[in-house]
PDB file of N, CA, C and O in Angstrom:
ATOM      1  N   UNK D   1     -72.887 -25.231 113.406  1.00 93.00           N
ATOM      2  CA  UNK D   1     -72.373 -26.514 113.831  1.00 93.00           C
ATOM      3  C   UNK D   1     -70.994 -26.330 114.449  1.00 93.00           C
ATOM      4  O   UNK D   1     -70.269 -25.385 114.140  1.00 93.00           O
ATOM      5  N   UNK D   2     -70.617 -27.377 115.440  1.00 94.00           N
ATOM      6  CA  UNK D   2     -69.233 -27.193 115.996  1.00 94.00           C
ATOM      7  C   UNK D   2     -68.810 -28.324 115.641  1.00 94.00           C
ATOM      8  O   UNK D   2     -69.519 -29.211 115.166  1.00 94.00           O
ATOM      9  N   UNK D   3     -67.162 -28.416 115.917  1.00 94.00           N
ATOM     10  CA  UNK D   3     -66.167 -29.918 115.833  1.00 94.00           C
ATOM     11  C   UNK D   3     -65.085 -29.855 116.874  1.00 94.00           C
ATOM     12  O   UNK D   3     -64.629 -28.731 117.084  1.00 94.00           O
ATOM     13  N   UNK D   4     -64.673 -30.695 117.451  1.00 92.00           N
ATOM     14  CA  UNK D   4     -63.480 -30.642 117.762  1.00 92.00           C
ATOM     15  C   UNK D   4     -62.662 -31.202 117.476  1.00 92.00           C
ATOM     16  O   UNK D   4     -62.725 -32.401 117.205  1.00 92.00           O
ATOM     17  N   UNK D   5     -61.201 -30.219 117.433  1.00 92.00           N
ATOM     18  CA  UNK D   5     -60.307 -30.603 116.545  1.00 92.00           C
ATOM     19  C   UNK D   5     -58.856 -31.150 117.183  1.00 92.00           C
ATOM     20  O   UNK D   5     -57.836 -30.472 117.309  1.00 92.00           O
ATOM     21  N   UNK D   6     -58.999 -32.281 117.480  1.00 91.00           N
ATOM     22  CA  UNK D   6     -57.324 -32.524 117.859  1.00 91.00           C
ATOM     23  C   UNK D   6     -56.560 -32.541 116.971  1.00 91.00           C
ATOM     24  O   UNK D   6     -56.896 -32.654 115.792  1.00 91.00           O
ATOM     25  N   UNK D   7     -55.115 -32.405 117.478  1.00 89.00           N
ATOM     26  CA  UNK D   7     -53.814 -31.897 117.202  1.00 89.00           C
ATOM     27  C   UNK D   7     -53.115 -32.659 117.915  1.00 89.00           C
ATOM     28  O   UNK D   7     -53.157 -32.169 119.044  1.00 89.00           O
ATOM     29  N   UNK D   8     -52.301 -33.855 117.933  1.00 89.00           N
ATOM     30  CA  UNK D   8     -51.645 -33.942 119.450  1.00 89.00           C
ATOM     31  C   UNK D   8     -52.351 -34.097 120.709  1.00 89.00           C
ATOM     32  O   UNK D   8     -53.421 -34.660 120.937  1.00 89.00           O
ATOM     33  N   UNK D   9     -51.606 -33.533 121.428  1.00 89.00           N
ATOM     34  CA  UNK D   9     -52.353 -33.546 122.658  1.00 89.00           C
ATOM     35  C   UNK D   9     -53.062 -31.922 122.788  1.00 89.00           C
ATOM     36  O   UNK D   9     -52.940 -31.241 123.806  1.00 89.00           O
ATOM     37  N   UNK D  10     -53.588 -31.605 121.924  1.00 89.00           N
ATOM     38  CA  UNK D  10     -54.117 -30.370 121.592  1.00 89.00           C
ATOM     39  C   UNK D  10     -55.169 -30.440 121.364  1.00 89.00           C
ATOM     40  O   UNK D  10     -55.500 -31.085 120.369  1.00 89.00           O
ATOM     41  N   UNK D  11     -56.339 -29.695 122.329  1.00 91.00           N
ATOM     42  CA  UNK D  11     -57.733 -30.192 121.330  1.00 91.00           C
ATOM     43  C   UNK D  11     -58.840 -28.659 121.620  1.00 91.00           C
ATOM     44  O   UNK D  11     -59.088 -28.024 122.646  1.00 91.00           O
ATOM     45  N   UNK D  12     -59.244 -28.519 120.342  1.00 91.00           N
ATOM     46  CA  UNK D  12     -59.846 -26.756 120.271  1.00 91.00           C
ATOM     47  C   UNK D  12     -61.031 -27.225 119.513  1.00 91.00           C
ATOM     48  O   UNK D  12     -61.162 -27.984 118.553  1.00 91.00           O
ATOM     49  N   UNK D  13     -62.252 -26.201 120.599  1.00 94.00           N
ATOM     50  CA  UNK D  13     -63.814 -26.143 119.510  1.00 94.00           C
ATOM     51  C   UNK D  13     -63.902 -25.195 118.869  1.00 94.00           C
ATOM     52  O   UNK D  13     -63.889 -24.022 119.242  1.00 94.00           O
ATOM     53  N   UNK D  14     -64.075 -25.944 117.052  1.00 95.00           N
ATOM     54  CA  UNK D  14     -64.168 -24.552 116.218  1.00 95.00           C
ATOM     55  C   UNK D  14     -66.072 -24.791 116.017  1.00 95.00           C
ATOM     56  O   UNK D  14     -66.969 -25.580 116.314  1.00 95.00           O
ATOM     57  N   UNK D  15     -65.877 -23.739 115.443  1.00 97.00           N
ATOM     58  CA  UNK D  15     -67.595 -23.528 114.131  1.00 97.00           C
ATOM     59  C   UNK D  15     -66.983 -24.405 112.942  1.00 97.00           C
ATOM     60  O   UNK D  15     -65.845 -24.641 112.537  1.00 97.00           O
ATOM     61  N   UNK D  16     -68.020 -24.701 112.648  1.00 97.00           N
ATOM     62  CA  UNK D  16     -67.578 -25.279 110.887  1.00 97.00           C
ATOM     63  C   UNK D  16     -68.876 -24.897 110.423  1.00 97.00           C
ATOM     64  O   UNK D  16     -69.871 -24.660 111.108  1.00 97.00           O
ATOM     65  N   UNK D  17     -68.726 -24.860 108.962  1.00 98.00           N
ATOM     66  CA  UNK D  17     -69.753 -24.192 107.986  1.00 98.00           C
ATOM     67  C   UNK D  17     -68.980 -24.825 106.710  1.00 98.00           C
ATOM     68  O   UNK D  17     -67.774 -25.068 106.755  1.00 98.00           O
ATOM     69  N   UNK D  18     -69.870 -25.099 105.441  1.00 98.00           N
ATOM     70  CA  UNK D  18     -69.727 -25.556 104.080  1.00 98.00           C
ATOM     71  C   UNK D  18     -69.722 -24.401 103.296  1.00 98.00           C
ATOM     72  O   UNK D  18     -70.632 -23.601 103.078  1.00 98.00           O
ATOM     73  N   UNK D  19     -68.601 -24.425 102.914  1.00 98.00           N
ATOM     74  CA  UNK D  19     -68.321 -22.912 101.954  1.00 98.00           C
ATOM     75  C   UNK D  19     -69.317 -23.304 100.468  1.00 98.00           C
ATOM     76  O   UNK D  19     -69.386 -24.442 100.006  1.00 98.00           O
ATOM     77  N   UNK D  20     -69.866 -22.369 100.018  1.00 98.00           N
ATOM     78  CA  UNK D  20     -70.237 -22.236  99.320  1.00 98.00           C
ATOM     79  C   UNK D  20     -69.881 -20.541  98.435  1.00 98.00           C
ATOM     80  O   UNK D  20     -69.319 -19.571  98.944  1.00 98.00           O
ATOM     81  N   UNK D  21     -70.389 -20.649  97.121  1.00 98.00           N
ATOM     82  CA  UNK D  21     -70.232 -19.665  96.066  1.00 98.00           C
ATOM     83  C   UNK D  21     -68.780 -18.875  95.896  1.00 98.00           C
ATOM     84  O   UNK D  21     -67.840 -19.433  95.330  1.00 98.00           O
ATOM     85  N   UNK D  22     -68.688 -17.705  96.364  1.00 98.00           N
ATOM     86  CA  UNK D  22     -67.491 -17.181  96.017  1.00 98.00           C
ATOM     87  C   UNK D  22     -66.784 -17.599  96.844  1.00 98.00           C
ATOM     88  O   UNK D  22     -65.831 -18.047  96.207  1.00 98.00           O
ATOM     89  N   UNK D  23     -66.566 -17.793  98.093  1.00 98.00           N
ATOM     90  CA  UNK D  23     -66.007 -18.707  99.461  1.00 98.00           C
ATOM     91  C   UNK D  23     -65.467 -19.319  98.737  1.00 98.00           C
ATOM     92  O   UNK D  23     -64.364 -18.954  98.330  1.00 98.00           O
ATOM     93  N   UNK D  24     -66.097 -20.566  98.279  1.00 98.00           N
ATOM     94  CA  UNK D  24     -65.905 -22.023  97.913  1.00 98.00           C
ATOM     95  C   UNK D  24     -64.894 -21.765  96.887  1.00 98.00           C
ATOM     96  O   UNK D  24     -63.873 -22.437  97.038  1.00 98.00           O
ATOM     97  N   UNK D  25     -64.901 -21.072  96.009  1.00 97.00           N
ATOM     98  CA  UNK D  25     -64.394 -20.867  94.402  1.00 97.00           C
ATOM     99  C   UNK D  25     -63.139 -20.247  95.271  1.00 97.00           C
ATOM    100  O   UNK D  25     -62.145 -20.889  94.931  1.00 97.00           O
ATOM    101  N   UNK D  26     -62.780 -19.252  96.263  1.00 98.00           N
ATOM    102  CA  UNK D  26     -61.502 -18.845  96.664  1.00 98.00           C
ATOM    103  C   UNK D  26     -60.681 -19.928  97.384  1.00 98.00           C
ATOM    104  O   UNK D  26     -59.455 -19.835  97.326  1.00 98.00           O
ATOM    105  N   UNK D  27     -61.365 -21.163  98.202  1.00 98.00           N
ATOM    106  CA  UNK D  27     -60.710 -21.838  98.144  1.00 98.00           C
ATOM    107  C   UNK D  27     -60.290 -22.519  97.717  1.00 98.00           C
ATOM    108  O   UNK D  27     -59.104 -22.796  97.891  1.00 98.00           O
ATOM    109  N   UNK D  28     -61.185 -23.214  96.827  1.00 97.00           N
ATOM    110  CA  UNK D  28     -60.635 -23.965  95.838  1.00 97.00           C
ATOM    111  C   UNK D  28     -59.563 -23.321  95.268  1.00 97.00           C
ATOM    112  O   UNK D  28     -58.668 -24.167  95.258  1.00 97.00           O
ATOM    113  N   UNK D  29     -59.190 -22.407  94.837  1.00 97.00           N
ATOM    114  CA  UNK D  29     -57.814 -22.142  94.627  1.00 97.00           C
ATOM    115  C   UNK D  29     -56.747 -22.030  95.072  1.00 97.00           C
ATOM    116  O   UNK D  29     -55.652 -21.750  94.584  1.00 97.00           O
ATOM    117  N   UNK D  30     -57.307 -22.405  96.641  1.00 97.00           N
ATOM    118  CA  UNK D  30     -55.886 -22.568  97.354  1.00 97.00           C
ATOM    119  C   UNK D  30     -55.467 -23.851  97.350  1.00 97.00           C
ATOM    120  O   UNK D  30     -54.429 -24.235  96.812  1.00 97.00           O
ATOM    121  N   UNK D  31     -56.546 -24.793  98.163  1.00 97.00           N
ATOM    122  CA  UNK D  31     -56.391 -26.391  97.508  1.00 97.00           C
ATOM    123  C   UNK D  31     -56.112 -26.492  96.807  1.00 97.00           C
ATOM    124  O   UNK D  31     -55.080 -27.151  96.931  1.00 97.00           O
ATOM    125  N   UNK D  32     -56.338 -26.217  95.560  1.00 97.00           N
ATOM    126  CA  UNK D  32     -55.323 -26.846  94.329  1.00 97.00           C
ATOM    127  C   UNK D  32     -54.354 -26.341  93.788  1.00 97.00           C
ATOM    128  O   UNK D  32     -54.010 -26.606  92.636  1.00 97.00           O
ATOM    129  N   UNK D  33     -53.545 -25.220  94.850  1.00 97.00           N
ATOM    130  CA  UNK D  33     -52.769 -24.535  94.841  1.00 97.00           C
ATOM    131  C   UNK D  33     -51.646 -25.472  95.620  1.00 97.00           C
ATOM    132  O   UNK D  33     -50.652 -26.062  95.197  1.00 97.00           O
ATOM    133  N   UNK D  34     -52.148 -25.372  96.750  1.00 97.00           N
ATOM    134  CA  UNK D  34     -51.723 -26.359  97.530  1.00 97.00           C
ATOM    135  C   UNK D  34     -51.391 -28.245  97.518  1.00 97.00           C
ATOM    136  O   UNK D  34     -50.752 -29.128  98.090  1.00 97.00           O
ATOM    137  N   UNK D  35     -51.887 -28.113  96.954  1.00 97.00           N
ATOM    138  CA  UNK D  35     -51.944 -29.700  95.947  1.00 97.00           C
ATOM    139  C   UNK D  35     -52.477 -29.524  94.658  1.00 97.00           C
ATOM    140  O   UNK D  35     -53.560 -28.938  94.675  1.00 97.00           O
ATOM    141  N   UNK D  36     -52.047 -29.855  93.500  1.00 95.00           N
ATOM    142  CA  UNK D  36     -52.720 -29.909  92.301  1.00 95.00           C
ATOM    143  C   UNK D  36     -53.388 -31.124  92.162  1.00 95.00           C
ATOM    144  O   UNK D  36     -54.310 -31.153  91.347  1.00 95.00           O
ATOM    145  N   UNK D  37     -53.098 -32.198  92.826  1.00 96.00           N
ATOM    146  CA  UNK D  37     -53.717 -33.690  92.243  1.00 96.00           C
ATOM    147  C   UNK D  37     -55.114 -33.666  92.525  1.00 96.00           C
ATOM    148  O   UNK D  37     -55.856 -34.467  91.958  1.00 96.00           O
ATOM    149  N   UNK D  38     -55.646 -32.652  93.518  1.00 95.00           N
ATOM    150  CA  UNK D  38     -57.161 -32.242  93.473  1.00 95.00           C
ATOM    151  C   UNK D  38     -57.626 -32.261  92.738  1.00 95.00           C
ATOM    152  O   UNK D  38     -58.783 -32.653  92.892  1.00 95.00           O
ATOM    153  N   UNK D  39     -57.239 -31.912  91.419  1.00 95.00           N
ATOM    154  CA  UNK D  39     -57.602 -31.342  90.221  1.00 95.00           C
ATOM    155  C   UNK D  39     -57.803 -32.742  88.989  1.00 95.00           C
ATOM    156  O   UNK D  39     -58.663 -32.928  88.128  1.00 95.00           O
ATOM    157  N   UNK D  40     -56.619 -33.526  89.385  1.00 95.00           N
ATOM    158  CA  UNK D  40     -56.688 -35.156  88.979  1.00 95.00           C
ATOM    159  C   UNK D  40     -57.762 -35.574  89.549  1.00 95.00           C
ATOM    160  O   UNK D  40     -58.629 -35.895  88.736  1.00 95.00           O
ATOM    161  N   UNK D  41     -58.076 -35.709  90.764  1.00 96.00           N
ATOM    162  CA  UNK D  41     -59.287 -36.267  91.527  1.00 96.00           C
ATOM    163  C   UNK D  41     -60.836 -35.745  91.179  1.00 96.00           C
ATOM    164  O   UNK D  41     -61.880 -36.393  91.104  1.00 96.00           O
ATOM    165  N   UNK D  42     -60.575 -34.328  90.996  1.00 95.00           N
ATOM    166  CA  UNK D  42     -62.201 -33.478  90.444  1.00 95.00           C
ATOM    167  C   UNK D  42     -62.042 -34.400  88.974  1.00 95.00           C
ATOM    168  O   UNK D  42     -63.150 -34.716  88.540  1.00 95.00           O
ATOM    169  N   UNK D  43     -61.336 -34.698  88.459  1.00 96.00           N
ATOM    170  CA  UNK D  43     -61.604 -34.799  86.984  1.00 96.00           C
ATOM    171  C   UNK D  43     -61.632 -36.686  87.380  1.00 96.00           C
ATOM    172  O   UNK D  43     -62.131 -37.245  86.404  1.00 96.00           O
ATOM    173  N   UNK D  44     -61.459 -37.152  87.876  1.00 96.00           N
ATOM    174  CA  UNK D  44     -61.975 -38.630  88.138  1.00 96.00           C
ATOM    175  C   UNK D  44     -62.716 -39.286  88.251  1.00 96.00           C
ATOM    176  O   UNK D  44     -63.090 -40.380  87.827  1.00 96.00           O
ATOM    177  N   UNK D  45     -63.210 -37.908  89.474  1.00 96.00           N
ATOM    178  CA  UNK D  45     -64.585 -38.118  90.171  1.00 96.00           C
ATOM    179  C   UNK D  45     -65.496 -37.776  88.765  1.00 96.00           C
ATOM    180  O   UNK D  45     -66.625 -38.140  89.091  1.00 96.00           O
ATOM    181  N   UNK D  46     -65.553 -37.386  87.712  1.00 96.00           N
ATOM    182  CA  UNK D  46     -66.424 -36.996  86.612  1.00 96.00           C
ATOM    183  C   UNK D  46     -66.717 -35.412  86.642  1.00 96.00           C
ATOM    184  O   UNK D  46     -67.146 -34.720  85.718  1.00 96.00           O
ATOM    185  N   UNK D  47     -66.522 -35.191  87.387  1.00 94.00           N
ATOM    186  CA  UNK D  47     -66.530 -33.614  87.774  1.00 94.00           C
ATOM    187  C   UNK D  47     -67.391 -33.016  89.056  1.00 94.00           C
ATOM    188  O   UNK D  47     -67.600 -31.805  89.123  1.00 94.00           O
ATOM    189  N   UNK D  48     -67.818 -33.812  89.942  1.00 95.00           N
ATOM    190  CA  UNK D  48     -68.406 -33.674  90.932  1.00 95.00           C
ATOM    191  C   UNK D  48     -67.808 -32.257  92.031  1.00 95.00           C
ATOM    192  O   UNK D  48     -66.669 -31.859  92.275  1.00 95.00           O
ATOM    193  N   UNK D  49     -68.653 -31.967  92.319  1.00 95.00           N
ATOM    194  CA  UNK D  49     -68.361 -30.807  93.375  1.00 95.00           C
ATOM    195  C   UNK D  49     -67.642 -31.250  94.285  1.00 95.00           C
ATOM    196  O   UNK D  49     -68.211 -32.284  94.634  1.00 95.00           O
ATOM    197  N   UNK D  50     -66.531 -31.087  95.037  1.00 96.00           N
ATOM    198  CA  UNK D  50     -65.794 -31.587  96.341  1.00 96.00           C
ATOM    199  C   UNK D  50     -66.285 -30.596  97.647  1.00 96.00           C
ATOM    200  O   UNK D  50     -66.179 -29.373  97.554  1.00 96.00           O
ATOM    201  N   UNK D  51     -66.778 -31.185  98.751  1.00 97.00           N
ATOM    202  CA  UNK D  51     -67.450 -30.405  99.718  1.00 97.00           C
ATOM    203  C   UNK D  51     -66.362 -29.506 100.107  1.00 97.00           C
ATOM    204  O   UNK D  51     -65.389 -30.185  99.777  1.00 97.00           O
ATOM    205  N   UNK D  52     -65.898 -28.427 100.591  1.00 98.00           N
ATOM    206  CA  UNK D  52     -65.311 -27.839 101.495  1.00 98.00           C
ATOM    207  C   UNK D  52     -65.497 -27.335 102.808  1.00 98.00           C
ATOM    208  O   UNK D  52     -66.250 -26.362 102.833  1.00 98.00           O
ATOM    209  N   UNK D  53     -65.084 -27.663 103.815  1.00 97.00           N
ATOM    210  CA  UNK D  53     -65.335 -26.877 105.088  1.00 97.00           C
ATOM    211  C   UNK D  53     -64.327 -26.004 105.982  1.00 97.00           C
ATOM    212  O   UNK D  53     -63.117 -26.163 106.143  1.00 97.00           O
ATOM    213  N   UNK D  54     -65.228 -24.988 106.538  1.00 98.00           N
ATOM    214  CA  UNK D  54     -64.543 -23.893 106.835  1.00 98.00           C
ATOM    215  C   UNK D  54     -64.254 -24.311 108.669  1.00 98.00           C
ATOM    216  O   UNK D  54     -65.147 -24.843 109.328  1.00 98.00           O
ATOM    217  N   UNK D  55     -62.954 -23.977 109.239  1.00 96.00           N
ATOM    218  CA  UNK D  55     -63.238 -23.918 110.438  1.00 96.00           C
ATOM    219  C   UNK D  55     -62.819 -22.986 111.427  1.00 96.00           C
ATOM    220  O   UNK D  55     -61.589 -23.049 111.438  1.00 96.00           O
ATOM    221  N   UNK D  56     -63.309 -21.943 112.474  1.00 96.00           N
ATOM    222  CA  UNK D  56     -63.234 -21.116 113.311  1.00 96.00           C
ATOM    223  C   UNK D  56     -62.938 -21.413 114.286  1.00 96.00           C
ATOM    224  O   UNK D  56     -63.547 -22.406 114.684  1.00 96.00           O
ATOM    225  N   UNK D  57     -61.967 -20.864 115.197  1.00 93.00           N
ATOM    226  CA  UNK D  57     -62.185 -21.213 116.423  1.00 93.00           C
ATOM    227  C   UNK D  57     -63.264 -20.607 117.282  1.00 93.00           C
ATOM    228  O   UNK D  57     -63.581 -19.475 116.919  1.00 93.00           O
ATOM    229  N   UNK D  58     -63.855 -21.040 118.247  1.00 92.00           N
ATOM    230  CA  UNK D  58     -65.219 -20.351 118.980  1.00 92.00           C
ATOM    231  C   UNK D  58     -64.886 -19.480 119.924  1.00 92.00           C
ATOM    232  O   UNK D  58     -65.782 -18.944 120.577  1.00 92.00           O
ATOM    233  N   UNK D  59     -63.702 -19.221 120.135  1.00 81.00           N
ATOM    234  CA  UNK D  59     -63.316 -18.470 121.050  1.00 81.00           C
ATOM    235  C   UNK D  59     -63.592 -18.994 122.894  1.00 81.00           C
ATOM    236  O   UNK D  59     -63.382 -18.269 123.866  1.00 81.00           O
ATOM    237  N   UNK D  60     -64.182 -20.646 122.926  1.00 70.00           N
ATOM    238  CA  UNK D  60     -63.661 -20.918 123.926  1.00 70.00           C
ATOM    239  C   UNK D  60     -62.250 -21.295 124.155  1.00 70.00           C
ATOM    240  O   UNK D  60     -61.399 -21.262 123.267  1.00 70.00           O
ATOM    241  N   UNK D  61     -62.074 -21.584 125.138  1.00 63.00           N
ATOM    242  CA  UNK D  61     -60.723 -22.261 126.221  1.00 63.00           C
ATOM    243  C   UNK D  61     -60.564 -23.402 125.036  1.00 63.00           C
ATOM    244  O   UNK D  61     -61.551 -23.872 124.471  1.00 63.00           O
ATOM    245  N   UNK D  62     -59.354 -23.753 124.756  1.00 71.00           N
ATOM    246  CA  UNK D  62     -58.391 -25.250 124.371  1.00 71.00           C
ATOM    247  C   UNK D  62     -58.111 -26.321 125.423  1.00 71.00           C
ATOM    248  O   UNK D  62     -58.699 -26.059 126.472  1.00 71.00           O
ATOM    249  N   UNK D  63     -57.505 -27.273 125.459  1.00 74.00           N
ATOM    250  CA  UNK D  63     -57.080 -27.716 126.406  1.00 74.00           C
ATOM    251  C   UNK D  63     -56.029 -28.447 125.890  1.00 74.00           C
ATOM    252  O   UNK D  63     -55.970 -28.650 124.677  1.00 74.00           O
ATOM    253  N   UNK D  64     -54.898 -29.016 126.916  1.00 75.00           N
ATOM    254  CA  UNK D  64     -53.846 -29.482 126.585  1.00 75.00           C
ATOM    255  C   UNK D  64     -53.922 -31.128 127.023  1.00 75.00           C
ATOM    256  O   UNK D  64     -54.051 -31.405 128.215  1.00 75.00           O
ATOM    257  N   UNK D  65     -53.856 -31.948 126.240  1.00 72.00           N
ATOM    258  CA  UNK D  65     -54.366 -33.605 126.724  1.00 72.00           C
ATOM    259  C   UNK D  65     -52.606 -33.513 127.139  1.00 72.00           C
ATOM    260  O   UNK D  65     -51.660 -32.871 126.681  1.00 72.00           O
ATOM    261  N   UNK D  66     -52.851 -35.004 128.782  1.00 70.00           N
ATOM    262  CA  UNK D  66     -51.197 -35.720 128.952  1.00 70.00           C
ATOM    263  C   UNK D  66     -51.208 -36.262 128.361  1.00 70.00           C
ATOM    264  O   UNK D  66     -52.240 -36.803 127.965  1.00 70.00           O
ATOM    265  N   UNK D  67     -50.159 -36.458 127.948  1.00 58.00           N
ATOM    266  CA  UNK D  67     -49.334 -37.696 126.822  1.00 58.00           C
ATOM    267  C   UNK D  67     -49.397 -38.716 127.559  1.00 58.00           C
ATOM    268  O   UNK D  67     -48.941 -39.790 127.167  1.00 58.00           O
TER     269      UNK D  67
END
């Protein structure tokens, strides 16, 4: 699957993919590294899995939008 991702007047096509297993478990430690209230929210939600997605750039061209 692809997305595109603006930034500004910045806009790039990555890949995206749903991390799963050890992926998933390494990020999750950055997210809630990066924010702990994740961790408030997993435990809110009842303990539900939180999706994660990964994104690449595709190695096409970017482009720069005018302001």
């Amino acid at each position: 699957d692809e997305a595109l991702v603006k930034a500004g007047a910045h806009e790039s096509r990555m890949r995206v993919h749903m991390a799963t297993g050890d992926e998933r478990e390494n990020l999750w430690k950055l997210v809630v590294d990066y924010w702990p209230g994740y961790l408030m929210e997993h435990r809110r939600s009842g303990g539900r899995e939180f999706r994660l997605f990964v994104l690449e750039p595709t190695g096409s061209a970017t482009t720069t939008r005018e302001s």
